[in-house]
């Protein structure tokens, strides 16, 4: 398993997918260290230690490269979610960027209008509450429902706002008739742009079908996720 993971790390490294490569290097190194502990043959141990040392050096170089890109504001990672793909719940996309220092979040999404979109936003908020970040303020910029659902939209958002207050989190809600961009920003500098915003999941087949509750099991619409890092996250 360790060899397979390191092999994957090298492939990602060669493809310049450095963030994913770094994760695989770290996982592979941990697995190989376990192998070294269990190996009795000293010659084999020495070979493993040499390889581990090489992988650790490369992982450290990648880490420095990523850090420099972040500092220069050049970091960019793209994830392509294919039609009907599964395994892309909010935790999968956002968790690695939600470090403990995150205390403020900005959500720009014109489509937090209908009931299922309100539930999407609620689930996103639930993820923030669970941590490990210590979110205190969430800013939502969206657009009004243009039909008969406006009252339901407003009451739903107000209910989410009140519920978040019970957890010590302030939700600031603003509306714009000209908003088109969809992006989520954290005050640690990470910015995630999803082509379809938070609404990239397909409608479940039924209320009691697999994927209704667990978004990791819900098929997705095709969309693109772009991740950037900026030293200064703009305010709304």
JSON list of N, CA and C in Angstrom, two decimals, residues 30-42 44-45 48-49 52:
[
{"chain": "A", "resi": 30, "resn": "UNK", "atom": "N", "xyz": [4.28, 7.59, 5.75]},
{"chain": "A", "resi": 30, "resn": "UNK", "atom": "CA", "xyz": [3.78, 7.01, 7.00]},
{"chain": "A", "resi": 30, "resn": "UNK", "atom": "C", "xyz": [3.63, 5.49, 6.88]},
{"chain": "A", "resi": 31, "resn": "UNK", "atom": "N", "xyz": [3.11, 5.04, 5.74]},
{"chain": "A", "resi": 31, "resn": "UNK", "atom": "CA", "xyz": [2.93, 3.60, 5.52]},
{"chain": "A", "resi": 31, "resn": "UNK", "atom": "C", "xyz": [4.28, 2.88, 5.44]},
{"chain": "A", "resi": 32, "resn": "UNK", "atom": "N", "xyz": [5.25, 3.49, 4.75]},
{"chain": "A", "resi": 32, "resn": "UNK", "atom": "CA", "xyz": [6.58, 2.88, 4.62]},
{"chain": "A", "resi": 32, "resn": "UNK", "atom": "C", "xyz": [7.30, 2.83, 5.96]},
{"chain": "A", "resi": 33, "resn": "UNK", "atom": "N", "xyz": [7.09, 3.83, 6.80]},
{"chain": "A", "resi": 33, "resn": "UNK", "atom": "CA", "xyz": [7.69, 3.81, 8.15]},
{"chain": "A", "resi": 33, "resn": "UNK", "atom": "C", "xyz": [7.17, 2.64, 8.97]},
{"chain": "A", "resi": 34, "resn": "UNK", "atom": "N", "xyz": [5.88, 2.33, 8.76]},
{"chain": "A", "resi": 34, "resn": "UNK", "atom": "CA", "xyz": [5.31, 1.17, 9.46]},
{"chain": "A", "resi": 34, "resn": "UNK", "atom": "C", "xyz": [5.94, -0.12, 8.98]},
{"chain": "A", "resi": 35, "resn": "UNK", "atom": "N", "xyz": [6.25, -0.18, 7.66]},
{"chain": "A", "resi": 35, "resn": "UNK", "atom": "CA", "xyz": [6.91, -1.35, 7.09]},
{"chain": "A", "resi": 35, "resn": "UNK", "atom": "C", "xyz": [8.31, -1.53, 7.69]},
{"chain": "A", "resi": 36, "resn": "UNK", "atom": "N", "xyz": [9.03, -0.42, 7.82]},
{"chain": "A", "resi": 36, "resn": "UNK", "atom": "CA", "xyz": [10.38, -0.47, 8.39]},
{"chain": "A", "resi": 36, "resn": "UNK", "atom": "C", "xyz": [10.35, -1.04, 9.80]},
{"chain": "A", "resi": 37, "resn": "UNK", "atom": "N", "xyz": [9.36, -0.61, 10.58]},
{"chain": "A", "resi": 37, "resn": "UNK", "atom": "CA", "xyz": [9.26, -1.11, 11.96]},
{"chain": "A", "resi": 37, "resn": "UNK", "atom": "C", "xyz": [9.03, -2.62, 12.01]},
{"chain": "A", "resi": 38, "resn": "UNK", "atom": "N", "xyz": [8.28, -3.12, 11.02]},
{"chain": "A", "resi": 38, "resn": "UNK", "atom": "CA", "xyz": [7.93, -4.55, 11.02]},
{"chain": "A", "resi": 38, "resn": "UNK", "atom": "C", "xyz": [8.97, -5.43, 10.33]},
{"chain": "A", "resi": 39, "resn": "UNK", "atom": "N", "xyz": [9.96, -4.81, 9.65]},
{"chain": "A", "resi": 39, "resn": "UNK", "atom": "CA", "xyz": [10.95, -5.58, 8.90]},
{"chain": "A", "resi": 39, "resn": "UNK", "atom": "C", "xyz": [12.14, -5.96, 9.79]},
{"chain": "A", "resi": 40, "resn": "UNK", "atom": "N", "xyz": [12.52, -7.24, 9.72]},
{"chain": "A", "resi": 40, "resn": "UNK", "atom": "CA", "xyz": [13.65, -7.74, 10.52]},
{"chain": "A", "resi": 40, "resn": "UNK", "atom": "C", "xyz": [14.97, -7.64, 9.77]},
{"chain": "A", "resi": 41, "resn": "UNK", "atom": "N", "xyz": [14.87, -7.74, 8.44]},
{"chain": "A", "resi": 41, "resn": "UNK", "atom": "CA", "xyz": [16.07, -7.74, 7.59]},
{"chain": "A", "resi": 41, "resn": "UNK", "atom": "C", "xyz": [16.69, -6.34, 7.57]},
{"chain": "A", "resi": 42, "resn": "UNK", "atom": "N", "xyz": [17.93, -6.25, 8.08]},
{"chain": "A", "resi": 42, "resn": "UNK", "atom": "CA", "xyz": [18.60, -4.95, 8.19]},
{"chain": "A", "resi": 42, "resn": "UNK", "atom": "C", "xyz": [18.89, -4.33, 6.82]},
{"chain": "A", "resi": 44, "resn": "UNK", "atom": "N", "xyz": [17.12, -4.71, 4.06]},
{"chain": "A", "resi": 44, "resn": "UNK", "atom": "CA", "xyz": [15.85, -4.17, 3.57]},
{"chain": "A", "resi": 44, "resn": "UNK", "atom": "C", "xyz": [15.50, -2.87, 4.29]},
{"chain": "A", "resi": 45, "resn": "UNK", "atom": "N", "xyz": [15.73, -2.88, 5.60]},
{"chain": "A", "resi": 45, "resn": "UNK", "atom": "CA", "xyz": [15.44, -1.68, 6.39]},
{"chain": "A", "resi": 45, "resn": "UNK", "atom": "C", "xyz": [16.22, -0.48, 5.85]},
{"chain": "A", "resi": 48, "resn": "UNK", "atom": "N", "xyz": [14.73, 0.78, 2.59]},
{"chain": "A", "resi": 48, "resn": "UNK", "atom": "CA", "xyz": [13.50, 1.52, 2.86]},
{"chain": "A", "resi": 48, "resn": "UNK", "atom": "C", "xyz": [13.80, 2.91, 3.43]},
{"chain": "A", "resi": 49, "resn": "UNK", "atom": "N", "xyz": [14.76, 2.95, 4.36]},
{"chain": "A", "resi": 49, "resn": "UNK", "atom": "CA", "xyz": [15.11, 4.24, 4.99]},
{"chain": "A", "resi": 49, "resn": "UNK", "atom": "C", "xyz": [15.65, 5.22, 3.95]},
{"chain": "A", "resi": 52, "resn": "UNK", "atom": "N", "xyz": [12.69, 6.41, 1.89]},
{"chain": "A", "resi": 52, "resn": "UNK", "atom": "CA", "xyz": [11.87, 7.32, 2.72]},
{"chain": "A", "resi": 52, "resn": "UNK", "atom": "C", "xyz": [12.54, 8.68, 2.81]}
]
